[in-house]
Coordinates of C-alpha atoms and ligand atoms in Angstrom, one line a residue:
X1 CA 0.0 0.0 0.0
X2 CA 2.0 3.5 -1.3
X3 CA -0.6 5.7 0.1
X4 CA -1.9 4.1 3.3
X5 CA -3.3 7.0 5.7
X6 CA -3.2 9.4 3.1
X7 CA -6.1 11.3 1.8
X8 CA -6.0 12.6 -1.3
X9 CA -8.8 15.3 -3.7
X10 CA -9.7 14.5 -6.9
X11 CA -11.4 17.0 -9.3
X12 CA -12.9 15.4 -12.9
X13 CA -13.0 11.9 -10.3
X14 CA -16.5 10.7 -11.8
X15 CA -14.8 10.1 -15.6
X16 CA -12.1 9.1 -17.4
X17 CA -8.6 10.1 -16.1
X18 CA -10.2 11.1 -13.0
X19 CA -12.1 8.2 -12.1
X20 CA -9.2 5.7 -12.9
X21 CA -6.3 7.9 -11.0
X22 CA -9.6 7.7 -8.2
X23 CA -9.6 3.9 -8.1
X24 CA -5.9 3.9 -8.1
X25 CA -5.2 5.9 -5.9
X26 CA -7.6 3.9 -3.6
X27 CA -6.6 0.5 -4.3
X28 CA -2.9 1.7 -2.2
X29 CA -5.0 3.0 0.7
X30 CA -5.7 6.4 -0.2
X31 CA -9.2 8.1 1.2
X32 CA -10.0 9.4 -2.0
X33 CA -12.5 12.5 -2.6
X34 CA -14.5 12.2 -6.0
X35 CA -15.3 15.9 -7.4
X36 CA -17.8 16.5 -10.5
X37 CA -20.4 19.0 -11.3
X38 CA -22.9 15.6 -11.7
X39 CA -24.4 14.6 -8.5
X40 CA -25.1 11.2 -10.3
X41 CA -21.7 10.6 -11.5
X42 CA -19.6 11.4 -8.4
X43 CA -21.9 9.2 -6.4
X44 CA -21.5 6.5 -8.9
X45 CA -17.8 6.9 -8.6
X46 CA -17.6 6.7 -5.5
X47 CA -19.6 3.7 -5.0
X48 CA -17.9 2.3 -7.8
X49 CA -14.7 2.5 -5.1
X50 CA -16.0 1.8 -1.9
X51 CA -18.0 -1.4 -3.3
X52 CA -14.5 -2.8 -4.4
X53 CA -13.1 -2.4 -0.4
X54 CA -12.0 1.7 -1.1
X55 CA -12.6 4.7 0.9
X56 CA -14.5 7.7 -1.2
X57 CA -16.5 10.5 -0.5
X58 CA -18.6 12.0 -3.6
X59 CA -17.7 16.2 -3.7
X60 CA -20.2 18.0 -5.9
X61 CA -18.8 21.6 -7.0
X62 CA -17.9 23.2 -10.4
X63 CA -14.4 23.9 -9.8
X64 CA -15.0 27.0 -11.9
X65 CA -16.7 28.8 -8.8
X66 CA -15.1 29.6 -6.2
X67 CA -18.0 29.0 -2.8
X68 CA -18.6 25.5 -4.6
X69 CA -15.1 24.5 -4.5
X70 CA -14.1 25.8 -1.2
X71 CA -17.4 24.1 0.0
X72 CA -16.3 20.7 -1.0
X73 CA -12.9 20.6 0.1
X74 CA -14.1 21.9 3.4
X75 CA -16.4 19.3 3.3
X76 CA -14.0 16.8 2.2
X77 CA -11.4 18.1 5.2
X78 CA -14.5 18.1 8.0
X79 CA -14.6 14.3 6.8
X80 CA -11.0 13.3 7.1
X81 CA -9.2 15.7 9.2
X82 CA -6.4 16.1 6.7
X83 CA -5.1 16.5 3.1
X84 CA -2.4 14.6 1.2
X85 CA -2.5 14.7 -2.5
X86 CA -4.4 16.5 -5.1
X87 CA -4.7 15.9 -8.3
X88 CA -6.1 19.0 -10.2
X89 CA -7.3 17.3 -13.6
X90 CA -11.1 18.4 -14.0
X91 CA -11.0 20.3 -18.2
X92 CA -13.2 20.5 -20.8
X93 CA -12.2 21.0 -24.2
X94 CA -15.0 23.5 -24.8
X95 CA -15.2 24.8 -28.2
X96 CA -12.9 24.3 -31.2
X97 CA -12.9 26.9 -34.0
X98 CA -11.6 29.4 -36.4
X99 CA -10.3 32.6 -34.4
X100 CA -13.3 35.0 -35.7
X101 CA -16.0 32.5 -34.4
X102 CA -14.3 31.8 -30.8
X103 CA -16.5 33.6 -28.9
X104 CA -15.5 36.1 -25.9
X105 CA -17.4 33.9 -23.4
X106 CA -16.4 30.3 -25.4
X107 CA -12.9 31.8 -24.5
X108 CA -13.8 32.3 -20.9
X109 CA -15.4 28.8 -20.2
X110 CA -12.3 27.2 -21.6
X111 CA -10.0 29.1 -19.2
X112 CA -12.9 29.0 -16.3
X113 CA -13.0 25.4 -16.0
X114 CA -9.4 24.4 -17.0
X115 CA -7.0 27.2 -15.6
X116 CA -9.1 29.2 -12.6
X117 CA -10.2 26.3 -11.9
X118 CA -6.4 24.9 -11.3
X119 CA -5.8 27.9 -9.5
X120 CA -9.2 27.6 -7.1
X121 CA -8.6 23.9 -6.6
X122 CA -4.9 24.7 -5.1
X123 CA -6.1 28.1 -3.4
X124 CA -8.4 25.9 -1.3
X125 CA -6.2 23.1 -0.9
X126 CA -2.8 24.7 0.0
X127 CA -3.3 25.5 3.5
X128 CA -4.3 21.7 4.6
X129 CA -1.5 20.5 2.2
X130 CA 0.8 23.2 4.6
X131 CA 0.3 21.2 7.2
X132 CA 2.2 18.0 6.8
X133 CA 3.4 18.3 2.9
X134 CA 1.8 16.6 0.3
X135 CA 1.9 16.4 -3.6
X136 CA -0.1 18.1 -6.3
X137 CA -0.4 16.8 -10.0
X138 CA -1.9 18.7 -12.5
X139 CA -3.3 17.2 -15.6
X140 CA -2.3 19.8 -18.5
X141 CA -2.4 18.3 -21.9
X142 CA 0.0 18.0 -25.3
X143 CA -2.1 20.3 -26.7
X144 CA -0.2 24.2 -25.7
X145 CA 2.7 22.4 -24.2
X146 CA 4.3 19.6 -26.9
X147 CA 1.5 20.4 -30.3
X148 CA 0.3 23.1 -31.7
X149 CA -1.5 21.5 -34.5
X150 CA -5.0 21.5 -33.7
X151 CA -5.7 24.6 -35.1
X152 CA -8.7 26.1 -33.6
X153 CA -7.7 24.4 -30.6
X154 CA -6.9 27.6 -28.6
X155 CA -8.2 28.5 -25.9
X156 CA -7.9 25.0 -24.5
X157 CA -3.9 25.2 -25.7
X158 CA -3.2 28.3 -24.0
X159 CA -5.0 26.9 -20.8
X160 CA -2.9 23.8 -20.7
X161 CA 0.1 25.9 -21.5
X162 CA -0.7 28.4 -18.6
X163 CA -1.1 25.1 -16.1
X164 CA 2.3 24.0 -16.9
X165 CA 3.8 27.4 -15.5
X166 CA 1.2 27.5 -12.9
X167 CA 2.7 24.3 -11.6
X168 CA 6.2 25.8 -11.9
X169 CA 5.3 28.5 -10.1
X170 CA 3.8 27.2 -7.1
X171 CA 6.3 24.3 -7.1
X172 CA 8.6 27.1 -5.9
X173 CA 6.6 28.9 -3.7
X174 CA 5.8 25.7 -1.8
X175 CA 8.8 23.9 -1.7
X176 CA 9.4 25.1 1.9
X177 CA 6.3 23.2 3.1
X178 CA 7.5 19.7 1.2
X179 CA 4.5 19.9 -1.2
X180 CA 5.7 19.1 -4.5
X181 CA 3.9 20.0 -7.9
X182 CA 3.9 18.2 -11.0
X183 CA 2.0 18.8 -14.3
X184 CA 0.9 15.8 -16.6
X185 CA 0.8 16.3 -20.0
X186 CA -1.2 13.4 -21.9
X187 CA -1.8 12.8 -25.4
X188 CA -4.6 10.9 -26.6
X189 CA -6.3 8.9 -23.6
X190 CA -9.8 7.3 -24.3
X191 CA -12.4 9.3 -22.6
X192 CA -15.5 11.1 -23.2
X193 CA -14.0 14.2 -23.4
X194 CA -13.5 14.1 -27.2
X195 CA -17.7 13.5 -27.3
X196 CA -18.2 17.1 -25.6
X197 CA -16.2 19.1 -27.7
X198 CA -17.7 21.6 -29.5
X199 CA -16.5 21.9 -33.1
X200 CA -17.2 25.4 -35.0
X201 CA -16.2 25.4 -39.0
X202 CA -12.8 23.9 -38.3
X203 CA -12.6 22.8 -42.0
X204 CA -12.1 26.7 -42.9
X205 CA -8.6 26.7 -40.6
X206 CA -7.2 22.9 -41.2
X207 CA -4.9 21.1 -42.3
X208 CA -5.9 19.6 -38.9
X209 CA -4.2 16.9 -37.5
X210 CA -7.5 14.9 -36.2
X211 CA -7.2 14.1 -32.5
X212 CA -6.9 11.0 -31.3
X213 CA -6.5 10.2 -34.9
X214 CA -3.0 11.0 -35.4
X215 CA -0.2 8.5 -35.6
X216 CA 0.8 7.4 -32.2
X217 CA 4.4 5.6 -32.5
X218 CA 4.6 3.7 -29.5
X219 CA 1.2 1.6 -30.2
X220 CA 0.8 2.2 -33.5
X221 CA -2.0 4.8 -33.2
X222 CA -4.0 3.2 -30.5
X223 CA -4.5 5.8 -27.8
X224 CA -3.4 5.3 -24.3
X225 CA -5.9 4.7 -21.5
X226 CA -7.0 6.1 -18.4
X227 CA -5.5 3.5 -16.1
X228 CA -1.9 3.8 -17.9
X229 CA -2.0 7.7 -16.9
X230 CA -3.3 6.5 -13.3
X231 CA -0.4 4.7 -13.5
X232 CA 1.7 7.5 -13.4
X233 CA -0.6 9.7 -11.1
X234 CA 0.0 7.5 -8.7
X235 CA 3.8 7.6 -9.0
X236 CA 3.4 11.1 -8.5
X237 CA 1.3 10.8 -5.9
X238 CA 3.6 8.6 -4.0
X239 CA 6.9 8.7 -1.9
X240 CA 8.4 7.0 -4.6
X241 CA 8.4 10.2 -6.4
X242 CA 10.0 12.2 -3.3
X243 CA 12.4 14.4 -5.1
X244 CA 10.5 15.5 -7.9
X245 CA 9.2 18.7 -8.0
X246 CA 8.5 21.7 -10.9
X247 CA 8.6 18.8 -13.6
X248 CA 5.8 18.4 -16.7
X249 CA 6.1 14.7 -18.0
X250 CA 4.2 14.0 -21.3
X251 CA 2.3 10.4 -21.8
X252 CA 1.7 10.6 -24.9
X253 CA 3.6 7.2 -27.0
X254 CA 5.7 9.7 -28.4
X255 CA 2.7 11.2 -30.0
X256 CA 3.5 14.9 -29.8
X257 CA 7.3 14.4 -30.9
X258 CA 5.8 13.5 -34.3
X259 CA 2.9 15.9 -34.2
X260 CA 4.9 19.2 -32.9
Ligands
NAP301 P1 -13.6 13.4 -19.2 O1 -13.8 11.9 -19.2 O2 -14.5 14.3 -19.9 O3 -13.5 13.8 -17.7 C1 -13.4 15.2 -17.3 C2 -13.9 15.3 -15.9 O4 -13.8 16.6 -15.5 C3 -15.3 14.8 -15.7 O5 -15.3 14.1 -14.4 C4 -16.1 16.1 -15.6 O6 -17.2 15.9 -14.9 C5 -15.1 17.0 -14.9 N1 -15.3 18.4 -15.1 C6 -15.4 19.1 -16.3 N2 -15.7 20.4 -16.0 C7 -15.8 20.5 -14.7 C8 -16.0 21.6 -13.8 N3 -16.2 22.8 -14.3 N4 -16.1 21.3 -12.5 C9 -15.9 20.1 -12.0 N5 -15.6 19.0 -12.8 C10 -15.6 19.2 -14.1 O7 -12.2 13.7 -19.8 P2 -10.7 13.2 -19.5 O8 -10.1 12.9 -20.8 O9 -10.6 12.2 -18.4 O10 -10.1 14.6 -19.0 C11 -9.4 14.8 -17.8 C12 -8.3 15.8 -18.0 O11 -7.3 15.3 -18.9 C13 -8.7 17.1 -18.6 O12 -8.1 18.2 -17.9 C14 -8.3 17.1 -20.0 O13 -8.0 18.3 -20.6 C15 -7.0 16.3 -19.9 N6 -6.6 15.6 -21.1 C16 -7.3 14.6 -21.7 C17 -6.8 14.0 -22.9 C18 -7.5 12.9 -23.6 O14 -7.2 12.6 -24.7 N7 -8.5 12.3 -22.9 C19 -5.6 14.4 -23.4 C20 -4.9 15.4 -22.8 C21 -5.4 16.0 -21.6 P3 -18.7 16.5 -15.4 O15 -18.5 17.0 -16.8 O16 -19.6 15.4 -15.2 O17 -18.8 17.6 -14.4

């Protein structure tokens, strides 16, 4: 058991990424909080990881406002007394498009949800994490960071981008309290994120490198999955990881080397 006694947040828990890195990070004795903006899904989750011999809570909040988040991590503190690890990974790829039809508020609910949202879910977190040390991982993507070649893809690139020195900068400033921050930088991972992505008249700006279509060299195009990322969340998460701090690490099969 890596994480026995330790309790660790995670935001995005109730799909995909979330929920796997959730049900591995409980399988090595983690208390786990589930956070989603669906009161159906988180509870589901959660279930999903108690019924297997886990410990979750379900933690209902958009992590795009503030009194919901700091709600649920209160409540997720009042439960367990203390916080361990978080893993900051709740995004949305909102809406893809040509420059002149990105709208002023499609722009905002892209960096909402996937960069103030980073920045809320650590605000909250931070002063439990003070008190013994902990570690934060924060799921950015390839997209902003390794590839720029989903045009129309920008507001979500420029929010992954701005996670990766968001992590950099707060690795620093909380070094002193042992908390270590790392920033994950996946390439195609099945999910349903792809299914909620809103596509505007992309055929006007590409030359598009379809996404998850694109070559993947390591499996011969076949995206990665959930529990391999997990995989490394929980590395991160863990003492085995001690001396890593400040880093980005791409999963990606060597996807974004060939798709720069
Ligand atoms: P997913 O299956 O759609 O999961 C996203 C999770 O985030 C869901 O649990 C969703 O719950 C939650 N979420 C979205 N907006 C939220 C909000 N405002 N407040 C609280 N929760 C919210 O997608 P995924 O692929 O696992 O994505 C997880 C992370 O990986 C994202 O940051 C994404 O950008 C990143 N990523 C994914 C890929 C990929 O290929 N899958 C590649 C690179 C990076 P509800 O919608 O039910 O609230």
């Amino acid at each position: 058991m890596l994480l026995k006694d330790r309790v660790a947040l995670v935001t995005g828990g109730s799909s995909g990424i979330g929920l796997a890195a959730a049900q591995r990070l409980a399988n090595e004795g983690a208390q786990v909080g589930v956070l989603g903006r669906s009161e159906d899904e988180v509870r589901s989750a959660a279930k999903t990881i108690t019924d297997s011999g886990g410990g979750a809570l379900p933690l209902l909040a958009d992590v795009s406002k503030p009194g919901e988040l700091q709600a649920a991590i209160q409540e997720f503190i009042d439960a367990y007394g203390r916080l361990d690890i978080v893993f900051a990974n709740a995004g949305i790829n909102g809406v893809w498009a040509p420059l002149e039809d990105l709208t002023p508020d499609d722009w905002d609910m892209t960096l909402n949800v996937n960069l103030k949202g980073t920045f809320l879910t650590l605000k909250y977190a931070v002063p439990y994490l003070k008190a013994q040390g902990g570690s934060v991982i924060v799921t950015s993507s390839v997209n902003g960071t390794r590839m720029f070649s989903n045009t129309g893809a920008t507001a979500y690139a420029c929010s992954k981008a701005a996670q990766v020195a968001f992590a950099k900068m707060t690795a620093l400033e909380l070094a002193r309290f042992r908390i270590r921050v790392n920033v994950i930088c996946p390439g195609a991972i099945e999910s349903k994120i792809r299914d909620n992505t809103e596509r505007k008249n992309l055929d006007r700006v590409r030359q598009r490198v379809e996404f998850p279509m694109g070559e993947i060299p390591l499996t011969d195009g076949r995206p990665g999955t959930p529990e391999q990322v997990a995989d490394l969340v929980l590395f991160l998460a863990s003492d085995l990881s001690s001396h890593i701090t400040g880093t980005e690490i791409w999963i990606d099969g060597a996807q974004s080397l060939l798709q720069g």
